[in-house]
Short mmCIF file of C-alpha atoms and ligand atoms in Angstrom, two decimals:
data_model
loop_
_atom_site.label_atom_id
_atom_site.label_comp_id
_atom_site.label_asym_id
_atom_site.label_seq_id
_atom_site.Cartn_x
_atom_site.Cartn_y
_atom_site.Cartn_z
CA MET A 794 -32.37 -2.76 16.48
CA SER A 795 -30.17 -5.67 17.40
CA ALA A 796 -26.91 -6.36 15.58
CA ARG A 797 -28.39 -9.61 14.38
CA ALA A 798 -31.38 -7.91 12.76
CA ARG A 799 -29.13 -5.28 11.24
CA ILE A 800 -26.78 -7.83 9.69
CA VAL A 801 -29.62 -9.94 8.32
CA GLY A 802 -31.45 -6.83 7.16
CA TRP A 803 -28.50 -5.61 5.14
CA MET A 804 -27.84 -9.06 3.75
CA LEU A 805 -31.45 -9.43 2.64
CA LEU A 806 -31.41 -6.00 1.09
CA VAL A 807 -28.39 -6.91 -1.01
CA VAL A 808 -29.75 -10.32 -1.98
CA ALA A 809 -33.16 -8.86 -2.82
CA LEU A 810 -31.56 -6.21 -4.98
CA ALA A 811 -29.49 -8.80 -6.84
CA LEU A 812 -32.54 -11.00 -7.40
CA LEU A 813 -34.63 -8.06 -8.52
CA ILE A 814 -32.02 -7.07 -11.06
CA SER A 815 -31.73 -10.62 -12.35
CA VAL A 816 -35.52 -11.04 -12.68
CA PHE A 817 -35.83 -7.69 -14.40
CA ALA A 818 -32.97 -8.50 -16.77
CA THR A 819 -34.53 -11.85 -17.67
CA TRP A 820 -37.84 -10.12 -18.32
CA THR A 821 -36.37 -7.50 -20.64
CA ILE A 822 -34.11 -9.90 -22.50
CA MET A 823 -36.79 -12.54 -23.04
CA LEU A 824 -39.37 -9.97 -24.22
CA GLY A 825 -36.83 -8.32 -26.48
CA ARG A 826 -36.04 -11.64 -28.13
CA LEU A 827 -39.64 -12.73 -28.48
CA GLN A 828 -40.56 -10.73 -31.59
CA GLY A 829 -37.42 -11.73 -33.46
CA GLN A 830 -38.03 -15.35 -32.53
CA VAL A 831 -41.66 -15.19 -33.71
CA ASP A 832 -40.62 -13.64 -37.04
CA VAL A 833 -38.03 -16.36 -37.57
CA GLU A 834 -40.64 -19.02 -36.89
CA LEU A 835 -43.06 -17.34 -39.34
CA SER A 836 -40.46 -17.01 -42.07
CA ASN A 837 -39.68 -20.72 -41.72
CA GLU A 838 -43.17 -21.33 -43.00
CA LYS A 839 -42.22 -19.71 -46.28
CA GLU A 840 -39.42 -22.23 -46.83
CA LYS A 841 -41.66 -25.13 -45.88
CA LEU A 842 -44.36 -23.95 -48.28
CA ALA A 843 -41.94 -23.52 -51.16
CA THR A 844 -40.39 -26.95 -50.58
CA TYR A 845 -43.80 -28.61 -50.41
CA ILE A 846 -45.06 -27.01 -53.60
CA ASP A 847 -41.87 -27.82 -55.52
CA LYS A 848 -41.94 -31.44 -54.41
CA THR A 849 -45.65 -31.95 -55.09
CA VAL A 850 -45.49 -30.39 -58.54
CA GLU A 851 -42.51 -32.57 -59.34
CA THR A 852 -44.04 -35.85 -58.12
CA THR A 853 -47.74 -35.43 -59.03
CA GLY A 854 -47.61 -32.84 -61.79
CA THR A 855 -50.64 -31.03 -60.38
CA ARG A 856 -50.62 -27.30 -60.69
CA ASP A 857 -53.95 -26.59 -59.08
CA LEU A 858 -53.29 -23.93 -56.46
CA GLY A 859 -56.30 -24.92 -54.32
CA ALA A 860 -55.05 -28.55 -54.08
CA LEU A 861 -51.49 -27.48 -53.41
CA LEU A 862 -52.46 -25.08 -50.58
CA GLU A 863 -54.84 -27.56 -49.03
CA GLY A 864 -52.27 -30.32 -49.22
CA HIS A 865 -49.73 -28.16 -47.46
CA LEU A 866 -52.21 -27.28 -44.71
CA THR A 867 -52.94 -30.96 -44.01
CA PHE A 868 -49.31 -31.90 -43.72
CA ASN A 869 -48.07 -28.84 -41.91
CA VAL A 870 -49.25 -28.79 -38.31
CA PRO A 871 -48.97 -25.39 -36.58
CA ASP A 872 -47.15 -24.96 -33.29
CA ARG A 873 -48.76 -23.83 -30.06
CA TYR A 874 -50.53 -20.43 -30.39
CA GLU A 875 -49.98 -20.62 -34.16
CA THR A 876 -52.57 -20.89 -36.88
CA PHE A 877 -52.40 -21.18 -40.71
CA PHE A 878 -54.99 -20.42 -43.30
CA THR A 879 -55.02 -19.97 -47.03
CA ILE A 880 -56.62 -17.50 -49.41
CA LEU A 881 -57.65 -18.43 -52.92
CA ASP A 882 -58.90 -15.90 -55.45
CA ALA A 883 -59.34 -13.24 -52.75
CA LYS A 884 -61.57 -15.50 -50.62
CA PRO A 885 -60.88 -17.48 -47.45
CA HIS A 886 -59.97 -20.93 -48.59
CA LYS A 887 -58.89 -23.46 -45.91
CA ARG A 888 -57.78 -23.29 -42.29
CA THR A 889 -55.69 -25.53 -40.06
CA PHE A 890 -57.68 -28.31 -38.49
CA ALA A 891 -57.31 -27.14 -34.88
CA THR A 892 -59.53 -24.15 -34.11
CA PRO A 893 -57.39 -21.10 -33.24
CA PRO A 894 -58.17 -18.75 -30.29
CA ASP A 895 -59.70 -16.38 -32.84
CA THR A 896 -60.54 -16.98 -36.46
CA LEU A 897 -58.82 -14.31 -38.49
CA ASP A 898 -60.10 -15.48 -41.89
CA SER A 899 -63.69 -14.58 -41.07
CA ASP A 900 -63.08 -10.85 -41.58
CA PRO A 901 -63.64 -10.10 -45.30
CA GLU A 902 -61.93 -6.74 -45.12
CA PHE A 903 -58.81 -8.33 -43.64
CA ILE A 904 -58.90 -11.08 -46.27
CA ALA A 905 -59.20 -8.54 -49.05
CA LYS A 906 -56.20 -6.70 -47.68
CA LEU A 907 -54.12 -9.88 -47.54
CA ALA A 908 -55.22 -11.02 -51.01
CA ALA A 909 -53.90 -7.80 -52.47
CA VAL A 910 -50.40 -8.46 -51.21
CA ASP A 911 -47.97 -9.51 -53.96
CA ARG A 912 -44.83 -10.12 -51.96
CA PRO A 913 -44.20 -11.67 -48.51
CA MET A 914 -45.32 -9.32 -45.79
CA TYR A 915 -45.10 -9.29 -41.96
CA ASP A 916 -47.55 -7.25 -39.86
CA TRP A 917 -49.56 -6.94 -36.67
CA VAL A 918 -53.32 -7.26 -36.29
CA GLU A 919 -55.63 -6.92 -33.28
CA SER A 920 -57.88 -9.91 -32.61
CA ASP A 921 -60.28 -11.03 -29.90
CA ALA A 922 -57.35 -13.08 -28.56
CA GLY A 923 -55.01 -10.09 -28.33
CA ARG A 924 -52.32 -8.95 -30.72
CA VAL A 925 -51.36 -11.24 -33.56
CA ARG A 926 -48.14 -11.26 -35.53
CA TYR A 927 -48.68 -12.69 -38.97
CA ALA A 928 -46.93 -13.29 -42.29
CA VAL A 929 -48.54 -13.47 -45.72
CA PHE A 930 -46.86 -15.44 -48.51
CA PRO A 931 -48.58 -14.86 -51.86
CA VAL A 932 -48.52 -17.81 -54.32
CA ARG A 933 -49.45 -17.87 -57.94
CA SER A 934 -50.14 -20.67 -60.42
CA GLY A 935 -51.17 -19.64 -63.89
CA ALA A 936 -54.17 -17.37 -63.47
CA GLN A 937 -54.79 -18.61 -59.93
CA ARG A 938 -53.79 -16.30 -57.12
CA GLY A 939 -53.62 -17.36 -53.56
CA ALA A 940 -51.75 -16.82 -50.30
CA PHE A 941 -50.57 -18.76 -47.33
CA VAL A 942 -50.99 -16.94 -44.00
CA ALA A 943 -49.15 -17.95 -40.83
CA ALA A 944 -50.28 -16.13 -37.71
CA MET A 945 -48.91 -16.20 -34.15
CA PHE A 946 -51.05 -15.20 -31.19
CA TYR A 947 -48.36 -13.01 -29.80
CA ASP A 948 -49.99 -12.18 -26.48
CA PHE A 949 -50.13 -15.88 -25.60
CA ARG A 950 -46.42 -16.21 -26.30
CA ARG A 951 -45.89 -13.13 -24.21
CA GLU A 952 -47.93 -14.75 -21.49
CA ASP A 953 -45.45 -17.64 -21.53
CA VAL A 954 -42.61 -15.22 -20.91
CA VAL A 955 -44.56 -13.58 -18.11
CA GLU A 956 -45.14 -16.99 -16.55
CA ALA A 957 -41.48 -17.91 -16.83
CA VAL A 958 -40.46 -14.65 -15.22
CA GLN A 959 -43.11 -15.09 -12.55
CA ALA A 960 -41.76 -18.54 -11.78
CA GLN A 961 -38.29 -17.06 -11.53
CA GLY A 962 -39.64 -14.33 -9.27
CA ILE A 963 -41.28 -16.87 -6.99
CA THR A 964 -38.07 -18.89 -6.88
CA ALA A 965 -36.23 -15.70 -6.02
CA LEU A 966 -38.66 -15.00 -3.18
CA VAL A 967 -38.19 -18.51 -1.82
CA ALA A 968 -34.42 -18.09 -2.11
CA LEU A 969 -34.71 -14.75 -0.32
CA ALA A 970 -36.75 -16.30 2.47
CA MET A 971 -34.24 -19.12 2.77
CA ALA A 972 -31.33 -16.69 2.76
CA GLY A 973 -33.11 -14.75 5.49
CA GLY A 974 -33.66 -17.87 7.57
CA VAL A 975 -30.12 -19.14 7.16
CA GLY A 976 -28.72 -15.65 7.68
CA TRP A 977 -30.73 -15.24 10.85
CA PHE A 978 -29.49 -18.58 12.12
CA VAL A 979 -25.84 -17.96 11.21
CA ALA A 980 -25.88 -14.41 12.53
CA GLY A 981 -27.35 -15.75 15.75
CA ARG A 982 -24.61 -18.32 16.07
CA VAL A 983 -21.86 -15.86 15.24
CA LEU A 984 -23.23 -13.25 17.59
CA ALA A 985 -24.00 -15.63 20.43
CA PRO A 986 -20.52 -15.27 21.95
CA VAL A 987 -20.77 -11.51 21.61
CA ARG A 988 -24.04 -11.66 23.50
CA LEU A 989 -22.35 -13.84 26.08
CA VAL A 990 -19.60 -11.27 26.43
CA ARG A 991 -22.16 -8.55 26.89
CA GLN A 992 -24.22 -10.49 29.41
CA THR A 993 -21.15 -11.45 31.41
CA ALA A 994 -19.95 -7.87 31.36
CA GLU A 995 -23.37 -6.78 32.61
CA ARG A 996 -23.37 -9.39 35.35
CA ILE A 997 -19.91 -8.35 36.42
CA SER A 998 -20.82 -4.71 36.60
CA ASP A 999 -24.05 -5.55 38.45
CA SER A 1000 -22.44 -7.79 41.04
CA SER A 1001 -18.87 -6.43 41.01
CA ASP A 1002 -17.80 -10.06 40.82
CA LEU A 1003 -14.45 -9.92 39.10
CA THR A 1004 -13.73 -13.63 39.38
CA ARG A 1005 -16.02 -14.53 36.49
CA ARG A 1006 -14.45 -15.32 33.11
CA LEU A 1007 -15.82 -15.83 29.64
CA ASP A 1008 -15.62 -19.26 28.12
CA VAL A 1009 -15.46 -18.86 24.35
CA PRO A 1010 -13.63 -21.72 22.62
CA GLY A 1011 -12.14 -21.44 19.16
CA ASN A 1012 -9.70 -19.17 17.46
CA ASP A 1013 -11.83 -16.55 15.77
CA ASP A 1014 -12.27 -12.85 16.41
CA VAL A 1015 -14.92 -13.38 19.02
CA ALA A 1016 -12.75 -15.82 20.94
CA ALA A 1017 -9.96 -13.26 20.74
CA LEU A 1018 -12.34 -10.63 22.03
CA ALA A 1019 -13.27 -12.90 24.93
CA ARG A 1020 -9.61 -13.54 25.68
CA THR A 1021 -8.86 -9.82 25.68
CA PHE A 1022 -11.85 -9.29 27.90
CA ASN A 1023 -10.59 -12.00 30.27
CA HIS A 1024 -7.12 -10.44 30.34
CA MET A 1025 -8.71 -7.16 31.24
CA LEU A 1026 -10.64 -8.86 34.03
CA ASP A 1027 -7.42 -10.50 35.24
CA ARG A 1028 -5.78 -7.14 35.50
CA LEU A 1029 -8.78 -5.49 37.07
CA GLU A 1030 -9.04 -8.29 39.60
CA ARG A 1031 -5.37 -7.99 40.46
CA ALA A 1032 -5.60 -4.22 40.63
CA PHE A 1033 -8.62 -4.36 42.92
CA ALA A 1034 -7.06 -7.03 45.11
CA ALA A 1035 -3.89 -4.97 45.39
CA GLN A 1036 -5.94 -1.93 46.24
CA ARG A 1037 -7.90 -3.76 48.92
CA GLU A 1038 -4.71 -5.11 50.41
CA PHE A 1039 -3.21 -1.65 50.31
CA VAL A 1040 -6.18 -0.14 52.14
CA ASP A 1041 -6.06 -2.93 54.73
CA ASP A 1042 -2.35 -2.41 55.29
CA ALA A 1043 -2.76 1.34 55.42
CA GLY A 1044 -5.54 1.01 58.00
CA HIS A 1045 -3.45 -1.34 60.06
CA GLU A 1046 -0.40 0.89 59.83
CA LEU A 1047 -2.36 3.93 60.97
CA ARG A 1048 -4.12 2.08 63.77
CA THR A 1049 -0.86 1.36 65.58
CA PRO A 1050 0.11 5.00 66.24
CA ILE A 1051 -3.48 5.77 67.16
CA THR A 1052 -3.43 2.96 69.74
CA VAL A 1053 -0.11 4.18 71.07
CA ILE A 1054 -1.38 7.76 71.37
CA ARG A 1055 -4.57 6.69 73.09
CA GLY A 1056 -2.67 4.49 75.55
CA HIS A 1057 -0.34 7.32 76.52
CA LEU A 1058 -3.16 9.80 76.91
CA GLU A 1059 -5.21 7.41 79.05
CA LEU A 1060 -2.30 6.71 81.37
CA MET A 1061 -1.20 10.32 81.61
CA GLY A 1062 -1.12 11.48 85.23
CA ASP A 1063 -1.12 14.95 86.82
CA ASP A 1064 2.62 15.14 87.23
CA PRO A 1065 3.90 17.97 84.97
CA ALA A 1066 7.10 16.08 84.12
CA ASP A 1067 5.01 13.07 83.15
CA ARG A 1068 2.80 15.29 81.02
CA ILE A 1069 5.70 16.82 79.15
CA GLU A 1070 7.05 13.37 78.42
CA THR A 1071 3.65 12.13 77.19
CA ILE A 1072 3.14 15.15 74.99
CA ALA A 1073 6.56 14.61 73.43
CA LEU A 1074 5.72 10.98 72.75
CA VAL A 1075 2.34 11.82 71.29
CA THR A 1076 3.79 14.54 69.08
CA ASP A 1077 6.34 12.06 67.83
CA GLU A 1078 3.67 9.49 66.98
CA LEU A 1079 1.58 12.15 65.27
CA SER A 1080 4.43 13.23 63.04
CA ARG A 1081 5.06 9.58 62.21
CA MET A 1082 1.39 9.26 61.22
CA ASN A 1083 1.75 12.40 59.21
CA ARG A 1084 4.66 10.94 57.27
CA ILE A 1085 2.75 7.70 56.64
CA VAL A 1086 -0.26 9.63 55.36
CA ASP A 1087 2.01 11.69 53.09
CA ASP A 1088 3.59 8.53 51.72
CA LEU A 1089 0.21 6.90 51.19
CA LEU A 1090 -0.98 9.96 49.29
CA THR A 1091 2.12 9.85 47.10
CA LEU A 1092 1.54 6.19 46.31
CA ALA A 1093 -2.14 6.78 45.59
CA LYS A 1094 -1.16 9.57 43.21
CA SER A 1095 1.36 7.33 41.49
CA GLU A 1096 -1.57 5.29 40.15
CA GLN A 1097 -2.94 8.30 38.37
CA PRO A 1098 -1.92 10.11 35.22
CA GLY A 1099 0.05 13.27 35.86
CA PHE A 1100 2.07 11.69 38.69
CA ILE A 1101 5.20 12.42 36.71
CA ALA A 1102 5.46 15.89 35.15
CA MET A 1103 8.26 15.77 32.59
CA ASP A 1104 10.57 18.70 32.18
CA GLU A 1105 14.22 19.36 31.41
CA VAL A 1106 16.38 18.28 34.33
CA GLU A 1107 20.13 18.86 34.69
CA VAL A 1108 21.39 15.64 36.17
CA ALA A 1109 24.61 17.06 37.62
CA ASP A 1110 22.74 19.82 39.41
CA LEU A 1111 20.16 17.33 40.69
CA THR A 1112 22.85 15.01 42.07
CA VAL A 1113 24.70 17.73 43.91
CA SER A 1114 21.65 19.51 45.31
CA VAL A 1115 20.18 16.26 46.66
CA LEU A 1116 23.34 15.62 48.59
CA ALA A 1117 23.25 19.16 49.97
CA LYS A 1118 19.76 18.50 51.29
CA ALA A 1119 20.77 15.15 52.77
CA ARG A 1120 23.52 16.76 54.85
CA ALA A 1121 20.77 18.16 57.07
CA LEU A 1122 19.94 14.59 58.18
CA GLY A 1123 23.03 14.36 60.35
CA GLU A 1124 26.73 13.67 60.53
CA ARG A 1125 27.94 11.20 57.92
CA ASN A 1126 30.80 11.04 55.51
CA TRP A 1127 28.70 12.51 52.66
CA ARG A 1128 30.22 12.25 49.21
CA VAL A 1129 29.54 12.64 45.50
CA ASP A 1130 30.91 9.72 43.45
CA GLU A 1131 30.56 11.31 40.03
CA VAL A 1132 28.00 13.34 38.10
CA ALA A 1133 26.57 12.95 34.62
CA ASP A 1134 26.77 16.20 32.74
CA LEU A 1135 23.60 16.19 30.67
CA SER A 1136 19.97 17.20 30.65
CA ILE A 1137 17.18 14.65 30.54
CA LEU A 1138 13.42 14.76 30.37
CA ALA A 1139 12.27 13.91 33.87
CA ASP A 1140 10.36 15.12 36.91
CA ARG A 1141 12.92 16.86 39.07
CA GLN A 1142 10.76 16.98 42.21
CA ARG A 1143 9.88 13.30 42.05
CA LEU A 1144 13.50 12.29 41.42
CA THR A 1145 14.59 14.42 44.36
CA GLN A 1146 11.90 12.74 46.47
CA ALA A 1147 13.12 9.29 45.42
CA LEU A 1148 16.78 10.07 46.09
CA MET A 1149 15.89 11.58 49.47
CA GLN A 1150 14.07 8.36 50.41
CA LEU A 1151 17.19 6.40 49.51
CA LEU A 1152 19.43 8.81 51.39
CA ALA A 1153 17.18 8.70 54.47
CA ASN A 1154 17.32 4.90 54.43
CA ALA A 1155 21.10 4.99 54.04
CA PHE A 1156 21.31 7.42 56.93
CA ARG A 1157 19.23 5.17 59.14
CA HIS A 1158 21.32 2.13 58.33
CA THR A 1159 24.67 3.77 59.07
CA ALA A 1160 26.36 5.28 62.10
CA GLN A 1161 28.05 8.58 62.65
CA GLY A 1162 30.98 9.16 60.27
CA ASP A 1163 30.06 6.30 57.92
CA LEU A 1164 30.25 6.80 54.18
CA ILE A 1165 27.14 7.73 52.17
CA ALA A 1166 27.65 8.65 48.51
CA VAL A 1167 25.43 9.74 45.65
CA GLY A 1168 26.32 9.69 41.98
CA SER A 1169 24.99 9.81 38.44
CA ALA A 1170 26.30 8.55 35.13
CA VAL A 1171 25.21 7.70 31.61
CA ARG A 1172 25.34 3.96 30.88
CA GLY A 1173 24.28 3.09 27.34
CA ALA A 1174 20.80 4.42 26.73
CA TRP A 1175 20.22 4.93 30.43
CA VAL A 1176 20.94 7.54 33.03
CA GLU A 1177 21.73 5.99 36.38
CA LEU A 1178 21.34 7.71 39.74
CA TRP A 1179 22.62 5.90 42.80
CA VAL A 1180 22.96 6.04 46.56
CA ARG A 1181 25.67 4.00 48.21
CA ASP A 1182 26.27 3.45 51.91
CA ALA A 1183 28.62 1.62 54.25
CA GLY A 1184 25.84 0.06 56.27
CA PRO A 1185 24.99 -3.62 56.64
CA GLY A 1186 23.54 -3.89 53.12
CA VAL A 1187 20.44 -5.80 52.04
CA ARG A 1188 20.35 -9.59 52.16
CA PRO A 1189 19.95 -11.11 48.67
CA GLU A 1190 16.64 -12.76 49.58
CA ASP A 1191 15.19 -9.37 50.59
CA ARG A 1192 16.34 -7.44 47.52
CA GLU A 1193 13.15 -7.79 45.52
CA LYS A 1194 10.78 -7.81 48.49
CA ILE A 1195 11.81 -4.52 50.07
CA PHE A 1196 10.39 -2.53 47.13
CA GLY A 1197 6.89 -3.72 48.03
CA ARG A 1198 4.51 -1.65 50.07
CA PHE A 1199 4.64 -1.92 53.85
CA VAL A 1200 7.65 -4.19 53.60
CA ARG A 1201 10.35 -3.78 56.21
CA ALA A 1202 13.22 -6.17 56.25
CA GLY A 1203 15.39 -6.96 59.25
CA SER A 1204 14.39 -7.16 62.88
CA ARG A 1205 15.53 -3.72 63.88
CA HIS A 1206 12.65 -1.60 65.07
CA HIS A 1207 12.51 1.79 63.46
CA GLU A 1208 10.02 4.42 62.56
CA GLY A 1209 9.43 3.70 58.83
CA ALA A 1210 6.23 2.12 57.52
CA GLY A 1211 7.94 0.32 54.65
CA LEU A 1212 6.57 2.68 52.01
CA GLY A 1213 9.75 4.53 51.08
CA LEU A 1214 11.18 2.09 48.55
CA ALA A 1215 7.71 1.51 47.07
CA ILE A 1216 7.59 5.23 46.36
CA VAL A 1217 11.08 5.10 44.85
CA ARG A 1218 9.99 2.28 42.59
CA SER A 1219 6.81 4.01 41.38
CA ILE A 1220 8.81 7.14 40.61
CA ALA A 1221 11.40 5.13 38.65
CA GLU A 1222 8.72 3.22 36.77
CA GLY A 1223 6.79 6.43 36.21
CA HIS A 1224 9.83 7.54 34.22
CA GLY A 1225 9.80 4.29 32.26
CA GLY A 1226 12.76 3.06 34.29
CA ASN A 1227 13.44 0.83 37.29
CA VAL A 1228 15.26 0.64 40.61
CA ARG A 1229 17.38 -2.16 42.04
CA VAL A 1230 19.67 -2.82 44.97
CA ALA A 1231 23.04 -4.51 45.01
CA ASP A 1232 26.08 -4.75 47.29
CA ALA A 1233 28.37 -1.74 47.12
CA ASP A 1234 32.13 -2.30 46.64
CA THR A 1235 32.53 -0.77 50.06
CA GLY A 1236 30.10 -3.29 51.58
CA GLY A 1237 26.71 -1.83 52.38
CA ALA A 1238 23.87 -1.20 49.97
CA LEU A 1239 23.93 0.31 46.51
CA PHE A 1240 20.53 1.51 45.28
CA THR A 1241 20.42 2.43 41.58
CA ILE A 1242 17.61 4.20 39.73
CA SER A 1243 17.82 3.77 35.93
CA ILE A 1244 15.95 6.08 33.61
CA PRO A 1245 15.95 5.65 29.84
CA LEU A 1246 17.30 8.61 27.90
CA GLY A 1247 14.35 10.10 26.08
CA ALA A 1248 12.04 8.59 28.67
CA ALA A 1249 8.37 8.39 27.87
CA PRO A 1250 6.23 8.79 30.96
CA ARG A 1251 4.04 5.87 31.83
CA VAL A 1252 0.39 6.79 31.75
CA SER A 1253 -0.98 4.62 34.47
CA PRO A 1254 0.30 1.43 36.13
CA VAL A 1255 -2.82 -0.61 35.33
CA TYR A 1256 -2.52 -0.09 31.60
CA ALA A 1257 1.25 -0.20 31.58
CA GLU A 1258 1.03 -3.98 31.91
CA GLU A 1259 -0.56 -4.21 28.51
CA THR A 1260 1.52 -6.54 26.42
CA SER A 1261 0.04 -7.61 23.11
N1 LIG B 447 20.33 1.48 52.78
C1 LIG B 447 19.78 0.35 53.28
N2 LIG B 447 20.55 -0.56 53.89
C2 LIG B 447 19.99 -1.70 54.35
N3 LIG B 447 18.69 -2.00 54.28
C3 LIG B 447 17.87 -1.11 53.71
C4 LIG B 447 18.37 0.11 53.15
N4 LIG B 447 17.32 0.78 52.62
C5 LIG B 447 16.23 0.01 52.83
N5 LIG B 447 16.54 -1.11 53.48
C6 LIG B 447 15.60 -2.16 53.87
O1 LIG B 447 14.47 -2.07 53.09
C7 LIG B 447 13.31 -1.96 53.90
C8 LIG B 447 12.26 -1.12 53.20
O2 LIG B 447 12.67 0.21 53.13
P1 LIG B 447 11.61 1.34 52.97
O3 LIG B 447 10.68 0.91 51.92
O4 LIG B 447 12.31 2.64 52.80
O5 LIG B 447 10.82 1.29 54.33
P2 LIG B 447 11.22 1.86 55.73
O6 LIG B 447 12.34 2.81 55.48
O7 LIG B 447 9.99 2.48 56.20
O8 LIG B 447 11.61 0.66 56.48
C9 LIG B 447 13.81 -1.38 55.18
O9 LIG B 447 12.96 -1.78 56.23
C10 LIG B 447 15.17 -1.98 55.29
O10 LIG B 447 15.11 -3.25 55.89
MG1 LIG B 448 12.53 4.32 54.17
#
């Protein structure tokens, strides 16, 4: 069932229930009032009769009961579904001019019963025209005994109520139908953008075309949904583009050593000295490829959760042990600037990897005996880890660029693929921190990794961009 049908269905159910209750309430209330209303109307007749008799006796002096009753009947016209008749000396006397649905005064037994009444009485009687509510008002004048009877054909009155309620019911049905129609229309309009979102999403997943965007104007929830959806597409598009670029670069980077290896192997002669030289060259290229593949794998992993495994890390110990490892690179003036004496939540292996990348770069950009220093310190809410060298430094215009993938600055040919600093950056950001380069006091480059104390690991780079 579509959302539209569900919304309209629920709405109609509620409206129908409300209408049903209102119709039912009207029905009960009107029926409940009917009998009281009829009795009031009948008792009014008593007043009218008394007034008429008093006035007539006063003005004409006649005391003849037959004349008085007849006179009253001629002047008093019954309402709809009402009939009057009179009884004189236990016999039917006169009846209202208009013929009633059923003549009650033609039943002698009934007349006899009414004639015997000596005080006003209200009662029910069954007639051919349904139930009748009547009132008998006995009158007396000297020896004459008579009665005035007002009768209401109750079932007809009841029929009126039924008709009124039916009319209300029909109105309710029309209102329900209209509510349904309007609801269907409005729900359709409200849901149209949602449908558009769905269809676009389907088209995108069918065609993998990430350039499409939703166009939902306005400022409501659906427009917000569309905007969020578009933001998501923006990010996905960027992420996919970056990935494609990365794969292209990686392919290109790996093709070069392969070409070199193939060229050497094709040109290799029979001379043993030549062979040894070629094999050395090929081995060198292969280990370069191996390093590139390792770096690529690290970067690929950095996109996934679990890249950073947080644990307690002693910063001082980390700083010192990294320098110990770096000494194996070659002869430099290796030094520790200072160490921060605290434990942080971090991934020790990844931090070691990052610092070793920085130290390897520093080594490559310096000559024998030059200064290379590592250090760590707490600055505000951050722990900083740095590598400082006495090399040529990084030109200001390259300082942001060099952290990109496959970016090598400077013209000097060397063996790196430009992935090292990209790895350093993803490790820093994986810790919720960052890395930057500046000029060291000693000249040369100063690379600093900053990690927030109480770092929360980033889940995945794609979602980390989430702002709102
Ligand atoms: N300590 C440094 N001194 C000067 N330049 C550096 C230093 N470290 C990195 N760079 C520059 O940044 C570039 C990117 O470094 P990196 O990402 O490690 O790639 P690679 O080491 O493969 O060149 C290097 O090519 C180099 O130009
Ligand atoms: Mg490097």
